[in-house]
Amino acid sequence: MQTYRGRFAPSPTGPLHPGSLLAALGSWLFARRAGGEWWLRIEDVDRIREVPGAAQDQLETLAAFGFVHDGPVVCQRERDALYAAALDRLLDAGHAFECHCSRSVIEAQGGIHRACIPGLRRPDPSIRLRVPDDCLVEFDDAIRGHQSQRIDRDVGDFVLRRSDGCWAYQLAVVVDDGAQGMTEVVRGADLLDSTPRQILLQQLLGLPTPAYAHLPLLVDAHGHKLSKSSSAHPIDRGNPLPALHEAWLQLGQVTFAASPQATSQEWLHDAIARFDPSRIPYSNMELS
Ligand code: GLU
């Protein structure tokens, strides 16, 4: 049997907030309950959204919350060569192409790219995946059950390298999950609709498909994901237990009495045996 290897992969766009803690705790519990490994990856391919110092701050917060990780912390910014090699393979096999279409041209087609408008030239083309017709991808999510998406119709040819030269999340995450031998991906449900694209890329690159579990999202009163909302207050590094307990309840778990003197590491240790994935709710939850 292959050892369970999971990960938490924050983007360094600011301090960790209750929504990121939910994904960290959920992915950690799944991994530790299976006796598996839990790795950290800093997803800093988007140089424009990155906030200087945020990655270090996130790592320090995770450590203060008692999360101990396996393996080295991997940073995507150091992995250009891996992404370039994967992109070259896709280009050489005819699965990817240079695209000169502008955003407005694609918006005029309902936001879904299926063919380039002939004759357009731009100095900074993007590179897209050529999604075949009738491209149905299906998978079973450990929390949300059977999922399927027609990628050609619902997404279209998607970007692998952006026109500003940054690697697209979809390419980087697939290359990294493959290169790092991830067997399980536990993350927020905002990425549920990216998973079929990632499975398609895995298939085209000859990589194994991990098992997936998408956790409920914490949203603000307007239904916006916390990281994109002004109500996303950072979690308090000086007082981890209340935030851990809150995230535990958001995962649908039953309260347990921790000793008042428990450290967060002791609390996490006690939580492993009590964690019941079948209690995790499907729907997004408003932050109270
Ligand atoms: N970096 C992504 C985020 O912070 C998570 C990616 C993933 O888990 O696949 O939303």
mmCIF file of C-alpha atoms and ligand atoms in Angstrom:
data_model
loop_
_atom_site.group_PDB
_atom_site.id
_atom_site.type_symbol
_atom_site.label_atom_id
_atom_site.label_comp_id
_atom_site.label_asym_id
_atom_site.label_seq_id
_atom_site.Cartn_x
_atom_site.Cartn_y
_atom_site.Cartn_z
ATOM 1 C CA MET A 1 0.000 0.000 0.000
ATOM 2 C CA GLN A 2 1.198 3.472 -0.903
ATOM 3 C CA THR A 3 1.661 5.774 2.091
ATOM 4 C CA TYR A 4 -0.924 8.531 2.367
ATOM 5 C CA ARG A 5 0.687 11.842 1.479
ATOM 6 C CA GLY A 6 -1.386 14.997 1.668
ATOM 7 C CA ARG A 7 -0.646 18.687 1.703
ATOM 8 C CA PHE A 8 -1.763 22.168 2.621
ATOM 9 C CA ALA A 9 -0.879 24.649 -0.088
ATOM 10 C CA PRO A 10 -1.626 28.273 0.833
ATOM 11 C CA SER A 11 -1.073 31.154 -1.562
ATOM 12 C CA PRO A 12 0.913 33.915 0.170
ATOM 13 C CA THR A 13 -1.650 36.625 -0.430
ATOM 14 C CA GLY A 14 -1.997 37.648 3.231
ATOM 15 C CA PRO A 15 -2.142 36.220 6.753
ATOM 16 C CA LEU A 16 -4.009 32.964 7.382
ATOM 17 C CA HIS A 17 -7.701 33.534 8.177
ATOM 18 C CA PRO A 18 -10.363 31.159 9.566
ATOM 19 C CA GLY A 19 -11.035 29.774 6.054
ATOM 20 C CA SER A 20 -7.386 28.816 5.565
ATOM 21 C CA LEU A 21 -7.293 27.301 9.049
ATOM 22 C CA LEU A 22 -10.249 25.103 8.106
ATOM 23 C CA ALA A 23 -8.350 23.784 5.065
ATOM 24 C CA ALA A 24 -5.141 23.342 7.092
ATOM 25 C CA LEU A 25 -6.919 21.484 9.904
ATOM 26 C CA GLY A 26 -9.059 19.383 7.536
ATOM 27 C CA SER A 27 -6.120 18.290 5.396
ATOM 28 C CA TRP A 28 -4.001 17.630 8.513
ATOM 29 C CA LEU A 29 -6.727 15.509 10.176
ATOM 30 C CA PHE A 30 -7.322 13.402 7.073
ATOM 31 C CA ALA A 31 -3.577 12.753 6.771
ATOM 32 C CA ARG A 32 -2.855 12.005 10.433
ATOM 33 C CA ARG A 33 -5.938 9.830 10.840
ATOM 34 C CA ALA A 34 -4.623 7.682 7.977
ATOM 35 C CA GLY A 35 -1.163 7.569 9.623
ATOM 36 C CA GLY A 36 0.023 9.560 6.634
ATOM 37 C CA GLU A 37 2.252 12.495 5.839
ATOM 38 C CA TRP A 38 1.214 16.140 5.636
ATOM 39 C CA TRP A 39 3.370 18.485 3.580
ATOM 40 C CA LEU A 40 3.354 22.245 3.088
ATOM 41 C CA ARG A 41 3.662 23.993 -0.237
ATOM 42 C CA ILE A 42 3.749 27.752 -0.747
ATOM 43 C CA GLU A 43 1.855 28.484 -3.947
ATOM 44 C CA ASP A 44 3.573 31.666 -5.008
ATOM 45 C CA VAL A 45 3.384 31.463 -8.807
ATOM 46 C CA ASP A 46 1.121 34.488 -8.956
ATOM 47 C CA ARG A 47 3.743 37.195 -8.464
ATOM 48 C CA ILE A 48 1.139 39.913 -8.779
ATOM 49 C CA ARG A 49 -1.123 38.777 -5.928
ATOM 50 C CA GLU A 50 1.744 37.800 -3.625
ATOM 51 C CA VAL A 51 2.183 39.915 -0.481
ATOM 52 C CA PRO A 52 5.845 40.194 0.605
ATOM 53 C CA GLY A 53 6.449 38.407 3.914
ATOM 54 C CA ALA A 54 3.090 36.578 3.831
ATOM 55 C CA ALA A 55 4.591 33.118 3.237
ATOM 56 C CA GLN A 56 6.866 33.392 6.282
ATOM 57 C CA ASP A 57 3.989 34.739 8.342
ATOM 58 C CA GLN A 58 1.744 31.813 7.300
ATOM 59 C CA LEU A 59 4.435 29.266 8.205
ATOM 60 C CA GLU A 60 4.958 30.878 11.614
ATOM 61 C CA THR A 61 1.205 30.869 12.273
ATOM 62 C CA LEU A 62 0.908 27.185 11.358
ATOM 63 C CA ALA A 63 3.795 26.375 13.703
ATOM 64 C CA ALA A 64 2.195 28.425 16.510
ATOM 65 C CA PHE A 65 -1.029 26.461 15.974
ATOM 66 C CA GLY A 66 0.894 23.232 16.588
ATOM 67 C CA PHE A 67 0.935 21.884 13.036
ATOM 68 C CA VAL A 68 4.046 19.831 12.391
ATOM 69 C CA HIS A 69 4.687 19.059 8.735
ATOM 70 C CA ASP A 70 6.598 16.360 6.928
ATOM 71 C CA GLY A 71 9.097 16.870 4.144
ATOM 72 C CA PRO A 72 10.665 20.161 3.112
ATOM 73 C CA VAL A 73 8.450 23.208 2.578
ATOM 74 C CA VAL A 74 8.259 23.570 -1.188
ATOM 75 C CA CYS A 75 7.944 27.008 -2.810
ATOM 76 C CA GLN A 76 6.588 27.180 -6.323
ATOM 77 C CA ARG A 77 8.768 30.138 -7.252
ATOM 78 C CA GLU A 78 11.789 27.805 -7.162
ATOM 79 C CA ARG A 79 10.258 25.328 -9.578
ATOM 80 C CA ASP A 80 10.120 27.144 -12.927
ATOM 81 C CA ALA A 81 12.187 24.433 -14.625
ATOM 82 C CA LEU A 82 9.657 21.723 -13.714
ATOM 83 C CA TYR A 83 6.708 23.750 -15.021
ATOM 84 C CA ALA A 84 8.612 24.666 -18.202
ATOM 85 C CA ALA A 85 9.434 20.998 -18.873
ATOM 86 C CA ALA A 86 5.773 19.988 -18.449
ATOM 87 C CA LEU A 87 4.619 22.826 -20.696
ATOM 88 C CA ASP A 88 7.153 21.825 -23.378
ATOM 89 C CA ARG A 89 5.842 18.275 -23.296
ATOM 90 C CA LEU A 90 2.287 19.499 -23.779
ATOM 91 C CA LEU A 91 3.348 21.837 -26.615
ATOM 92 C CA ASP A 92 5.419 19.114 -28.329
ATOM 93 C CA ALA A 93 2.491 16.683 -28.155
ATOM 94 C CA GLY A 94 0.139 19.283 -29.660
ATOM 95 C CA HIS A 95 -1.924 19.507 -26.451
ATOM 96 C CA ALA A 96 -1.054 23.173 -25.887
ATOM 97 C CA PHE A 97 -0.896 26.227 -28.115
ATOM 98 C CA GLU A 98 0.065 29.881 -28.126
ATOM 99 C CA CYS A 99 -3.010 32.105 -27.909
ATOM 100 C CA HIS A 100 -3.130 35.731 -29.060
ATOM 101 C CA CYS A 101 -6.781 36.325 -28.196
ATOM 102 C CA SER A 102 -7.445 39.260 -25.890
ATOM 103 C CA ARG A 103 -9.656 39.070 -22.838
ATOM 104 C CA SER A 104 -12.351 41.107 -24.590
ATOM 105 C CA VAL A 105 -12.340 38.730 -27.584
ATOM 106 C CA ILE A 106 -12.876 35.774 -25.238
ATOM 107 C CA GLU A 107 -15.514 37.599 -23.213
ATOM 108 C CA ALA A 108 -17.401 38.257 -26.431
ATOM 109 C CA GLN A 109 -17.558 34.469 -26.843
ATOM 110 C CA GLY A 110 -19.106 33.931 -23.430
ATOM 111 C CA GLY A 111 -15.730 33.662 -21.662
ATOM 112 C CA ILE A 112 -15.025 30.208 -23.110
ATOM 113 C CA HIS A 113 -12.126 29.777 -25.520
ATOM 114 C CA ARG A 114 -12.567 27.059 -28.142
ATOM 115 C CA ALA A 115 -10.667 28.467 -31.135
ATOM 116 C CA CYS A 116 -8.387 31.453 -31.729
ATOM 117 C CA ILE A 117 -9.643 34.335 -33.828
ATOM 118 C CA PRO A 118 -7.393 34.187 -36.924
ATOM 119 C CA GLY A 119 -4.936 37.001 -37.584
ATOM 120 C CA LEU A 120 -4.675 38.376 -34.020
ATOM 121 C CA ARG A 121 -1.137 39.078 -32.762
ATOM 122 C CA ARG A 122 -0.068 40.309 -29.375
ATOM 123 C CA PRO A 123 3.458 40.648 -27.977
ATOM 124 C CA ASP A 124 2.555 38.657 -24.867
ATOM 125 C CA PRO A 125 0.580 35.581 -25.942
ATOM 126 C CA SER A 126 -0.635 33.127 -23.313
ATOM 127 C CA ILE A 127 -0.357 29.364 -23.660
ATOM 128 C CA ARG A 128 -3.544 27.336 -23.359
ATOM 129 C CA LEU A 129 -4.442 23.691 -23.186
ATOM 130 C CA ARG A 130 -6.329 22.462 -26.232
ATOM 131 C CA VAL A 131 -9.333 20.796 -24.615
ATOM 132 C CA PRO A 132 -10.755 18.050 -26.839
ATOM 133 C CA ASP A 133 -14.429 18.059 -27.835
ATOM 134 C CA ASP A 134 -16.795 16.076 -25.588
ATOM 135 C CA CYS A 135 -14.211 16.191 -22.790
ATOM 136 C CA LEU A 136 -16.108 14.690 -19.862
ATOM 137 C CA VAL A 137 -14.075 14.218 -16.667
ATOM 138 C CA GLU A 138 -15.556 12.392 -13.688
ATOM 139 C CA PHE A 139 -14.257 11.686 -10.199
ATOM 140 C CA ASP A 140 -15.523 10.673 -6.776
ATOM 141 C CA ASP A 141 -14.997 13.222 -4.053
ATOM 142 C CA ALA A 142 -14.630 11.763 -0.550
ATOM 143 C CA ILE A 143 -17.014 14.402 0.856
ATOM 144 C CA ARG A 144 -19.195 15.486 -2.050
ATOM 145 C CA GLY A 145 -19.567 12.210 -3.919
ATOM 146 C CA HIS A 146 -19.624 11.775 -7.676
ATOM 147 C CA GLN A 147 -18.601 14.830 -9.717
ATOM 148 C CA SER A 148 -18.445 15.424 -13.438
ATOM 149 C CA GLN A 149 -17.657 18.290 -15.770
ATOM 150 C CA ARG A 150 -17.665 18.787 -19.540
ATOM 151 C CA ILE A 151 -14.480 20.819 -19.702
ATOM 152 C CA ASP A 152 -14.838 21.828 -23.359
ATOM 153 C CA ARG A 153 -18.292 23.261 -22.778
ATOM 154 C CA ASP A 154 -18.041 24.571 -19.203
ATOM 155 C CA VAL A 155 -14.447 25.873 -19.153
ATOM 156 C CA GLY A 156 -12.922 25.764 -22.644
ATOM 157 C CA ASP A 157 -9.231 25.835 -23.530
ATOM 158 C CA PHE A 158 -7.639 26.956 -20.278
ATOM 159 C CA VAL A 159 -4.487 28.922 -19.608
ATOM 160 C CA LEU A 160 -1.254 27.146 -18.648
ATOM 161 C CA ARG A 161 1.064 30.136 -18.850
ATOM 162 C CA ARG A 162 -0.433 33.575 -18.536
ATOM 163 C CA SER A 163 0.246 36.487 -20.841
ATOM 164 C CA ASP A 164 2.225 38.154 -18.008
ATOM 165 C CA GLY A 165 4.565 35.144 -17.994
ATOM 166 C CA CYS A 166 3.298 33.659 -14.688
ATOM 167 C CA TRP A 167 2.529 29.955 -14.562
ATOM 168 C CA ALA A 168 -1.145 29.242 -14.203
ATOM 169 C CA TYR A 169 -2.224 27.631 -10.937
ATOM 170 C CA GLN A 170 -3.696 24.635 -12.821
ATOM 171 C CA LEU A 171 -0.359 23.677 -14.378
ATOM 172 C CA ALA A 172 1.778 24.333 -11.298
ATOM 173 C CA VAL A 173 -0.495 22.411 -8.926
ATOM 174 C CA VAL A 174 -0.633 19.354 -11.188
ATOM 175 C CA VAL A 175 3.121 19.293 -11.750
ATOM 176 C CA ASP A 176 3.776 19.696 -8.017
ATOM 177 C CA ASP A 177 1.213 17.180 -6.783
ATOM 178 C CA GLY A 178 2.736 14.710 -9.268
ATOM 179 C CA ALA A 179 6.403 15.487 -8.543
ATOM 180 C CA GLN A 180 5.822 15.411 -4.783
ATOM 181 C CA GLY A 181 3.938 12.114 -4.902
ATOM 182 C CA MET A 182 0.728 13.456 -3.343
ATOM 183 C CA THR A 183 -1.801 10.663 -2.961
ATOM 184 C CA GLU A 184 -4.597 12.823 -1.493
ATOM 185 C CA VAL A 185 -5.750 16.363 -2.034
ATOM 186 C CA VAL A 186 -7.939 17.837 0.733
ATOM 187 C CA ARG A 187 -8.794 21.511 0.142
ATOM 188 C CA GLY A 188 -11.602 24.047 0.025
ATOM 189 C CA ALA A 189 -14.636 23.554 -2.175
ATOM 190 C CA ASP A 190 -13.777 26.701 -4.135
ATOM 191 C CA LEU A 191 -11.394 24.428 -6.046
ATOM 192 C CA LEU A 192 -13.948 21.689 -6.744
ATOM 193 C CA ASP A 193 -14.527 23.075 -10.190
ATOM 194 C CA SER A 194 -10.762 23.130 -10.956
ATOM 195 C CA THR A 195 -10.342 19.438 -10.191
ATOM 196 C CA PRO A 196 -11.547 18.093 -13.572
ATOM 197 C CA ARG A 197 -9.015 20.379 -15.326
ATOM 198 C CA GLN A 198 -6.306 19.037 -13.057
ATOM 199 C CA ILE A 199 -7.302 15.431 -13.724
ATOM 200 C CA LEU A 200 -7.210 16.096 -17.479
ATOM 201 C CA LEU A 201 -3.712 17.582 -17.168
ATOM 202 C CA GLN A 202 -2.583 14.607 -15.062
ATOM 203 C CA GLN A 203 -3.805 12.268 -17.789
ATOM 204 C CA LEU A 204 -2.035 14.212 -20.548
ATOM 205 C CA LEU A 205 1.208 14.332 -18.540
ATOM 206 C CA GLY A 206 1.014 10.660 -17.545
ATOM 207 C CA LEU A 207 0.711 11.488 -13.824
ATOM 208 C CA PRO A 208 -1.384 9.540 -11.294
ATOM 209 C CA THR A 209 -4.634 11.100 -10.082
ATOM 210 C CA PRO A 210 -4.762 11.551 -6.291
ATOM 211 C CA ALA A 211 -7.923 11.039 -4.239
ATOM 212 C CA TYR A 212 -9.852 14.275 -3.650
ATOM 213 C CA ALA A 213 -11.886 15.666 -0.748
ATOM 214 C CA HIS A 214 -13.306 19.192 -0.923
ATOM 215 C CA LEU A 215 -14.078 20.825 2.419
ATOM 216 C CA PRO A 216 -16.908 23.285 3.017
ATOM 217 C CA LEU A 217 -15.990 26.909 2.538
ATOM 218 C CA LEU A 218 -16.332 29.674 5.049
ATOM 219 C CA VAL A 219 -18.076 32.581 3.416
ATOM 220 C CA ASP A 220 -19.072 36.079 4.476
ATOM 221 C CA ALA A 221 -22.657 37.337 4.732
ATOM 222 C CA HIS A 222 -22.646 37.941 0.952
ATOM 223 C CA GLY A 223 -21.525 34.406 0.164
ATOM 224 C CA HIS A 224 -17.977 35.464 -0.769
ATOM 225 C CA LYS A 225 -15.029 33.235 0.096
ATOM 226 C CA LEU A 226 -13.229 34.704 3.108
ATOM 227 C CA SER A 227 -9.888 35.256 1.405
ATOM 228 C CA LYS A 228 -11.658 37.512 -1.076
ATOM 229 C CA SER A 229 -13.680 39.298 1.584
ATOM 230 C CA SER A 230 -13.012 42.254 3.840
ATOM 231 C CA SER A 231 -14.445 40.292 6.801
ATOM 232 C CA ALA A 232 -11.467 37.907 6.712
ATOM 233 C CA HIS A 233 -9.703 38.772 9.950
ATOM 234 C CA PRO A 234 -6.390 36.979 10.472
ATOM 235 C CA ILE A 235 -6.400 34.170 13.010
ATOM 236 C CA ASP A 236 -4.790 35.026 16.339
ATOM 237 C CA ARG A 237 -1.426 33.335 16.608
ATOM 238 C CA GLY A 238 -1.287 34.103 20.324
ATOM 239 C CA ASN A 239 -4.460 32.142 21.132
ATOM 240 C CA PRO A 240 -4.788 29.060 18.895
ATOM 241 C CA LEU A 241 -7.202 26.863 20.879
ATOM 242 C CA PRO A 242 -10.445 28.836 20.337
ATOM 243 C CA ALA A 243 -9.767 29.079 16.594
ATOM 244 C CA LEU A 244 -8.924 25.370 16.358
ATOM 245 C CA HIS A 245 -12.085 24.499 18.235
ATOM 246 C CA GLU A 246 -14.165 26.723 15.959
ATOM 247 C CA ALA A 247 -12.660 25.089 12.847
ATOM 248 C CA TRP A 248 -13.341 21.658 14.368
ATOM 249 C CA LEU A 249 -17.040 22.557 14.773
ATOM 250 C CA GLN A 250 -17.128 23.936 11.220
ATOM 251 C CA LEU A 251 -15.921 20.508 10.099
ATOM 252 C CA GLY A 252 -19.071 19.116 11.717
ATOM 253 C CA GLN A 253 -17.157 17.383 14.523
ATOM 254 C CA VAL A 254 -18.354 16.679 18.056
ATOM 255 C CA THR A 255 -16.949 18.905 20.824
ATOM 256 C CA PHE A 256 -14.550 17.207 23.184
ATOM 257 C CA ALA A 257 -13.166 18.395 26.483
ATOM 258 C CA ALA A 258 -9.516 19.270 26.197
ATOM 259 C CA SER A 259 -7.562 19.916 29.351
ATOM 260 C CA PRO A 260 -7.494 23.659 30.080
ATOM 261 C CA GLN A 261 -3.701 23.487 30.068
ATOM 262 C CA ALA A 262 -3.556 21.640 26.723
ATOM 263 C CA THR A 263 -1.160 23.039 24.174
ATOM 264 C CA SER A 264 -2.421 23.279 20.615
ATOM 265 C CA GLN A 265 -0.198 20.339 19.702
ATOM 266 C CA GLU A 266 -1.830 18.222 22.422
ATOM 267 C CA TRP A 267 -5.272 19.352 21.278
ATOM 268 C CA LEU A 268 -4.439 18.354 17.697
ATOM 269 C CA HIS A 269 -3.136 15.007 18.852
ATOM 270 C CA ASP A 270 -6.367 14.316 20.790
ATOM 271 C CA ALA A 271 -8.446 15.348 17.778
ATOM 272 C CA ILE A 272 -6.991 12.686 15.457
ATOM 273 C CA ALA A 273 -8.823 9.711 16.982
ATOM 274 C CA ARG A 274 -12.063 11.722 17.313
ATOM 275 C CA PHE A 275 -12.105 12.939 13.727
ATOM 276 C CA ASP A 276 -15.038 11.520 11.736
ATOM 277 C CA PRO A 277 -14.936 12.598 8.051
ATOM 278 C CA SER A 278 -18.505 11.389 7.511
ATOM 279 C CA ARG A 279 -19.698 14.325 9.674
ATOM 280 C CA ILE A 280 -18.197 17.001 7.404
ATOM 281 C CA PRO A 281 -21.005 19.122 5.915
ATOM 282 C CA TYR A 282 -21.315 19.641 2.152
ATOM 283 C CA SER A 283 -22.529 23.178 2.131
ATOM 284 C CA ASN A 284 -20.612 26.397 2.649
ATOM 285 C CA MET A 285 -20.934 28.073 6.013
ATOM 286 C CA GLU A 286 -21.290 31.657 6.937
ATOM 287 C CA LEU A 287 -18.622 32.859 9.353
ATOM 288 C CA SER A 288 -20.298 33.672 12.670
HETATM 289 N N1 GLU B 1 -3.136 27.765 -3.265
HETATM 290 C C1 GLU B 1 -4.535 27.492 -3.275
HETATM 291 C C2 GLU B 1 -5.259 28.438 -2.342
HETATM 292 O O1 GLU B 1 -4.642 29.016 -1.465
HETATM 293 C C3 GLU B 1 -4.862 26.059 -2.860
HETATM 294 C C4 GLU B 1 -4.478 25.125 -3.925
HETATM 295 C C5 GLU B 1 -4.762 23.660 -3.671
HETATM 296 O O2 GLU B 1 -4.928 23.240 -2.523
HETATM 297 O O3 GLU B 1 -4.777 22.943 -4.663
HETATM 298 O O4 GLU B 1 -6.452 28.614 -2.497
#
